[in-house]
Short mmCIF file of C-alpha atoms in Angstrom, two decimals:
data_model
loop_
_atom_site.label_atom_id
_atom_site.label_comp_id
_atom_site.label_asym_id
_atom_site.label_seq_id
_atom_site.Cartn_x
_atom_site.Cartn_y
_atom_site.Cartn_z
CA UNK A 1 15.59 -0.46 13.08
CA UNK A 2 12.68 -1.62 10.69
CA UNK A 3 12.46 -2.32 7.20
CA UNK A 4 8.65 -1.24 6.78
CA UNK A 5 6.72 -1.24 3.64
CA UNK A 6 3.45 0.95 3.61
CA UNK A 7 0.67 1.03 1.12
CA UNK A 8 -1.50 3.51 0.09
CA UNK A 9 -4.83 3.08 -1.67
CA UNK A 10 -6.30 5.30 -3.97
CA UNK A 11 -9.23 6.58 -1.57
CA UNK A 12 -6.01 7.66 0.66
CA UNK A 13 -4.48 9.78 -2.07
CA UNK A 14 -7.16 10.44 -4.05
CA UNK A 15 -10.24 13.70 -4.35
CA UNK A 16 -12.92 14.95 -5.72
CA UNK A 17 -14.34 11.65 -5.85
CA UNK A 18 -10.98 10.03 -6.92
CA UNK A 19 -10.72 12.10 -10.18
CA UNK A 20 -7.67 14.27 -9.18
CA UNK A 21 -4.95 13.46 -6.19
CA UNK A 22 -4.94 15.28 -2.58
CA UNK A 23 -1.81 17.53 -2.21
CA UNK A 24 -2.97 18.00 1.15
CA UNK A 25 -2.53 14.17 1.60
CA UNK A 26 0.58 13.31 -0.19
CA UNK A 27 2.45 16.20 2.08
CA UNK A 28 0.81 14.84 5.62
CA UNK A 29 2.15 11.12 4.29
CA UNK A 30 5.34 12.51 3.47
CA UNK A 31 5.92 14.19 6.63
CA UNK A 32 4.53 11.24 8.96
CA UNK A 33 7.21 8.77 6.77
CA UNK A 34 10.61 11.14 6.72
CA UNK A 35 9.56 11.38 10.63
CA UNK A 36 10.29 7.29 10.56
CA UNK A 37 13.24 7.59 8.01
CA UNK A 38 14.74 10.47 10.45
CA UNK A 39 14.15 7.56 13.10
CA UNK A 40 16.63 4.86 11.47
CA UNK A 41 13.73 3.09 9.75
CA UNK A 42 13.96 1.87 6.02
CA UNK A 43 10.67 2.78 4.32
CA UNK A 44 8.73 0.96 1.05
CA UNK A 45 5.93 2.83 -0.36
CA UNK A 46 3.19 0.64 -2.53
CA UNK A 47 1.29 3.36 -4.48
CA UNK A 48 -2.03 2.53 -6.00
CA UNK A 49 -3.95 6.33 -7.30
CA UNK A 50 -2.40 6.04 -10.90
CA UNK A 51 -5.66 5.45 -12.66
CA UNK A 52 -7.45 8.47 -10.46
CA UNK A 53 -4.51 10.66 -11.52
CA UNK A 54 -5.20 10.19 -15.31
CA UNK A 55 -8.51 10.80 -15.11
CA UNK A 56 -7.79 14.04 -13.79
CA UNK A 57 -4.67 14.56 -16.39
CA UNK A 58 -7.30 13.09 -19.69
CA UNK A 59 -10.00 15.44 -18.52
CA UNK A 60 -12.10 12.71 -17.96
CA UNK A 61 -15.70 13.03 -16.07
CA UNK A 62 -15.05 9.23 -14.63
CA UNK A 63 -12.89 6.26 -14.34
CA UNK A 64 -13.33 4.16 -17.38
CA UNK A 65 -14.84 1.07 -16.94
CA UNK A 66 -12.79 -0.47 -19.92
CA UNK A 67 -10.00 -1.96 -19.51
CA UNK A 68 -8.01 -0.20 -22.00
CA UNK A 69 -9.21 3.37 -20.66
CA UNK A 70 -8.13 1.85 -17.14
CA UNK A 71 -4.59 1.57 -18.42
CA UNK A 72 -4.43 4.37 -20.53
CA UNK A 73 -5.30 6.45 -17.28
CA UNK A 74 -2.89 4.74 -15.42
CA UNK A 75 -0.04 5.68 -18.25
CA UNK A 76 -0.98 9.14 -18.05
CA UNK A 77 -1.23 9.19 -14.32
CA UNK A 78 1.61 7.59 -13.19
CA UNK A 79 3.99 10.86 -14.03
CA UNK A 80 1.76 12.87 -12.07
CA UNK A 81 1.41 10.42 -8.84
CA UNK A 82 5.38 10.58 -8.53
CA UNK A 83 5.51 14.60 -9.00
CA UNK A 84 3.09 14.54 -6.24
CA UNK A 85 5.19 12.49 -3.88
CA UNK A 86 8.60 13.93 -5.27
CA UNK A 87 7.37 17.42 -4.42
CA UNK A 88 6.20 15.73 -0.75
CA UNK A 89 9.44 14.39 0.21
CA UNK A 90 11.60 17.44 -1.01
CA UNK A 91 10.20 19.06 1.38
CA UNK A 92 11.89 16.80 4.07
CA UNK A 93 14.97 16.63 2.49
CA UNK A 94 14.36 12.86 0.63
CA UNK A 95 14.08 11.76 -2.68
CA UNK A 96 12.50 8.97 -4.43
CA UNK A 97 12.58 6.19 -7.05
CA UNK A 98 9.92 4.71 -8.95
CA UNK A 99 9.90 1.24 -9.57
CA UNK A 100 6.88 -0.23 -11.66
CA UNK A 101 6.27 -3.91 -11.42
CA UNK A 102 4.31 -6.76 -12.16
CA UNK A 103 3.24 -10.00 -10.47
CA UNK A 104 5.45 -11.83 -13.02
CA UNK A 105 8.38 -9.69 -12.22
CA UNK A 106 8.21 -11.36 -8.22
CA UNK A 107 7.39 -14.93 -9.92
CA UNK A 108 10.35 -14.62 -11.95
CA UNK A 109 13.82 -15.85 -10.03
CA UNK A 110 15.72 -13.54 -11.98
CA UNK A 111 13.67 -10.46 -12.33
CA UNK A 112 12.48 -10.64 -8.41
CA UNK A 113 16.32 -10.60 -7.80
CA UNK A 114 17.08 -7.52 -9.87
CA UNK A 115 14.18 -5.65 -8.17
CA UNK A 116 15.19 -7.02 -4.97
CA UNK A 117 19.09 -5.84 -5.74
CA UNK A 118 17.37 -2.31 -7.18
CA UNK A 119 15.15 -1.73 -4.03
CA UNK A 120 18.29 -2.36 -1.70
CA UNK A 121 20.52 -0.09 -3.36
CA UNK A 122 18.19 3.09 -3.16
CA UNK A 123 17.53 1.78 0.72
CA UNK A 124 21.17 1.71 1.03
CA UNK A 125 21.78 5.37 0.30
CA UNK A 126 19.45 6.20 2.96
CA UNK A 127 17.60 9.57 1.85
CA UNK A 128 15.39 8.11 -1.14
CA UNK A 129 12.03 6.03 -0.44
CA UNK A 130 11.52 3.61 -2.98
CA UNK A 131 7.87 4.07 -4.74
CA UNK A 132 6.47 0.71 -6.25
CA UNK A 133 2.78 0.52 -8.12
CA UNK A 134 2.06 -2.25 -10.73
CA UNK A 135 2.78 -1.66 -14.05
CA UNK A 136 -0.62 -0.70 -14.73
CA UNK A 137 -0.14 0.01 -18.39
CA UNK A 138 0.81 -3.49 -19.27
CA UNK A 139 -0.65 -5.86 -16.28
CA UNK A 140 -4.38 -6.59 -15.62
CA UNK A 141 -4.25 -8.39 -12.03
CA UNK A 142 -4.45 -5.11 -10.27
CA UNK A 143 -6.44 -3.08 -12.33
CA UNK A 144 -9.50 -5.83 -12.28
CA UNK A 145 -8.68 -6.80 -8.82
CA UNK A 146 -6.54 -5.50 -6.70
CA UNK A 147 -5.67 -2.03 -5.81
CA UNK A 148 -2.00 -3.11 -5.27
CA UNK A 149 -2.84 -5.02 -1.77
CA UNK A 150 -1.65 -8.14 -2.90
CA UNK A 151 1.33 -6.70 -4.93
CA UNK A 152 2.34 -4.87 -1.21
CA UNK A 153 2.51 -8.08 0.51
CA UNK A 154 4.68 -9.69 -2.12
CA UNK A 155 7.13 -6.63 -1.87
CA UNK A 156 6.95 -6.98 1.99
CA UNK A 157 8.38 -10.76 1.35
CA UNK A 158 10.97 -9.30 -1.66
CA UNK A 159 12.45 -6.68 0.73
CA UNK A 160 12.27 -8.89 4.09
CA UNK A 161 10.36 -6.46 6.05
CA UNK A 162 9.56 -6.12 9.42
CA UNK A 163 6.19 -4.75 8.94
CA UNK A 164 3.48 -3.82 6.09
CA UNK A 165 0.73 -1.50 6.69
CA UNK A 166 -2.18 -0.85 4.68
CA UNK A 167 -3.43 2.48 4.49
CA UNK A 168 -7.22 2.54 3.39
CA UNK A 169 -10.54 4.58 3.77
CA UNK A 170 -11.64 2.85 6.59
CA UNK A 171 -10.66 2.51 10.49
CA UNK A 172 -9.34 -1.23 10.35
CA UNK A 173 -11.72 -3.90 10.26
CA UNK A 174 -15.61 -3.41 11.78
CA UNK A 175 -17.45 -5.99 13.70
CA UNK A 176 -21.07 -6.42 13.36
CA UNK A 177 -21.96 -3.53 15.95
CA UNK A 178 -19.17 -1.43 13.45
CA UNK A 179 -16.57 -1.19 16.35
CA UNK A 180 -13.22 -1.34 15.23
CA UNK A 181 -11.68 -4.71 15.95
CA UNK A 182 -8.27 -3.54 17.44
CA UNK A 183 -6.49 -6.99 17.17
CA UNK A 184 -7.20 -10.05 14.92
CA UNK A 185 -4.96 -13.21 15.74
CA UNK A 186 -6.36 -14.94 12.71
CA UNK A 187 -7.84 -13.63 9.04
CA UNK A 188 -10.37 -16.74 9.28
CA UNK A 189 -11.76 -14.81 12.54
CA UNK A 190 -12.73 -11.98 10.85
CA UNK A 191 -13.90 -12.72 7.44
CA UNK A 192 -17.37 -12.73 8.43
CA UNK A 193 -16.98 -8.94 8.82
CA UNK A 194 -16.35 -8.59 5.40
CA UNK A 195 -18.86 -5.97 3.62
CA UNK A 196 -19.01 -6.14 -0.05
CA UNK A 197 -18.89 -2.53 -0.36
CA UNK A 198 -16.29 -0.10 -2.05
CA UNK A 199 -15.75 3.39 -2.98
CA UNK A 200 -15.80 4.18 -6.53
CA UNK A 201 -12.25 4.58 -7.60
CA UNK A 202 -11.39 1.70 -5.02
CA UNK A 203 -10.70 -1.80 -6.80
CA UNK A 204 -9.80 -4.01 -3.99
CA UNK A 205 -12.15 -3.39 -1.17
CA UNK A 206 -11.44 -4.91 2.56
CA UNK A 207 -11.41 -8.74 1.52
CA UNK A 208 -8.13 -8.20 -0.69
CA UNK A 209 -6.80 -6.47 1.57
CA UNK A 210 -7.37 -9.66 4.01
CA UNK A 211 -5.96 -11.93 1.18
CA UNK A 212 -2.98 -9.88 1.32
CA UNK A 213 -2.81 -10.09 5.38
CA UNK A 214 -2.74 -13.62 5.23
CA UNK A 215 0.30 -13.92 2.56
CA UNK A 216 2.28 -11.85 4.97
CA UNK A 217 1.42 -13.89 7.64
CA UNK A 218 2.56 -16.83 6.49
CA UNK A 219 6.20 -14.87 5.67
CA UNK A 220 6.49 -14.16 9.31
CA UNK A 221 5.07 -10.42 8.20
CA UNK A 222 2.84 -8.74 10.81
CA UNK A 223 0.67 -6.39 9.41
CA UNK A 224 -1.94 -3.69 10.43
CA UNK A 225 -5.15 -2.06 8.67
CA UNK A 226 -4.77 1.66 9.30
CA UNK A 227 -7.09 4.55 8.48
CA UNK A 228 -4.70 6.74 5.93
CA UNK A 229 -6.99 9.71 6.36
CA UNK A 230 -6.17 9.65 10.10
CA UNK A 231 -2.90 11.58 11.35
CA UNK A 232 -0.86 9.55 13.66
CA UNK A 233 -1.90 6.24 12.29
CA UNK A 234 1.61 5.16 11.05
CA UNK A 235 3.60 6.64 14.03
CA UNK A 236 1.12 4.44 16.38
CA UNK A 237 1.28 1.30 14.33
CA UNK A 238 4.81 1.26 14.37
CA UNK A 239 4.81 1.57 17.93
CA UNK A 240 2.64 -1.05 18.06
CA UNK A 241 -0.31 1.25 20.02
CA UNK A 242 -3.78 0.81 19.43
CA UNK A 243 -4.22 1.74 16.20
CA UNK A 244 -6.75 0.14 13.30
CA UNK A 245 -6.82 -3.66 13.12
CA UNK A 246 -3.47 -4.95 14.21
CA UNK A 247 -2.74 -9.14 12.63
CA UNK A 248 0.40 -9.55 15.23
CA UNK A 249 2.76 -13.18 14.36
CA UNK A 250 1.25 -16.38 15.87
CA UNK A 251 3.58 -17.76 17.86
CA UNK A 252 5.23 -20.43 17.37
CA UNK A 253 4.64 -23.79 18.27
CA UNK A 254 7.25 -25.58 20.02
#
């Protein structure tokens, strides 16, 4: 069975304009991933939606543009992103764990192997799904940059997965015509494609999501680009079907 890591942006998880989270959503995800831990498969969840959550929680109007209103968001958020997925999973019978980490913590030889010795533990006892987000409170890299793509692919290395798949507003990758490219062989073949454009509460946008892509890549990681608003998208990439913009392993050379 596969160890699969899955990440879900904030436009995924997020309403009302990203101010508040989408019960709605969090129950659907929940259901589509117990269907895969019911199937033998160990399951990873990078969370970004922390910061939208506060603003909801603070009674704000918007997402600060500071970066101290950022992470004071994301402090006040972060409780409420894990009741929503705790609530999810019950439902299925499956618990989780929240883990909050930083670029530094990976870096680090001896920190990256406590979180590595943490994340197989709760995988171990086979009913929780581990739910990691960036320490938003404390770390910058995600808030400015991010949205937790590049953090997913260096948890995909940490737990030696078999797969990542990132969840995001958008059907996979567009070409020019804006038809879905189904399969990509190489990130440099489709970074012409790239639009600038982002949703509000979105930080990353489609060319960190590539960045993180190409990490994976070169861990032996293949990865897909899945429309998280879409039922069925998980089930189908893990079955390897047509689904969003698939980046399958190169093979190797001999």
């Amino acid at each position: 069975m596969a160890r699969i890591v899955l990440k879900f942006g904030t436009g995924v998880l997020s309403r009302s304009a990203g101010r508040a989270l989408d019960s709605a959503q969090f129950r659907r995800i929940a259901a589509e991933v117990a269907d895969l831990v019911r199937a033998g498969h160990s399951c990873v969840i990078v969370s970004s939606a922390a910061i939208a959550a506060g603003v909801h929680v603070l009674g704000l109007n918007r997402r600060p543009e500071d970066l101290p209103g950022k992470q004071a968001c994301a402090a006040a958020g972060q409780p409420e992103l894990m009741r929503g997925y705790a609530a999810a999973f019950r439902r299925h019978g499956l618990r989780v764990a929240q883990l909050l980490l930083t670029h530094g913590d990976i870096d680090s030889r001896i920190r990256r192997t406590n979180a590595h010795n943490t994340i197989k533990r709760l995988l171990a006892a086979g009913d929780v799904v581990p739910i990691i987000n960036e320490n938003d409170s404390v770390a910058v890299e995600e808030v400015r940059f991010g949205d937790n793509d590049r953090l997913s692919a260096e948890v995909a290395d940490l737990v030696a997965a078999n797969r990542l798949l990132l969840l995001t507003s958008s059907d996979g990758l567009m070409d020019a015509e804006g038809r879905r490219i189904p399969v990509a062989k190489k990130v440099s073949d489709v970074l012409q494609y790239v639009r600038p454009d982002k949703g509000e509460m979105s930080v990353g946008g489609m060319r960190t999501k590539l960045q993180a892509v190409e990490y994976a890549l070169s861990r032996r990681i293949p990865v897909a680009i899945l429309d998280g608003r879409k039922p069925g998208q998980i089930a189908a990439a893990v079955a390897e079907k047509d689904a969003g913009t698939r980046f399958p392993l190169p093979r190797r050379s001999r």
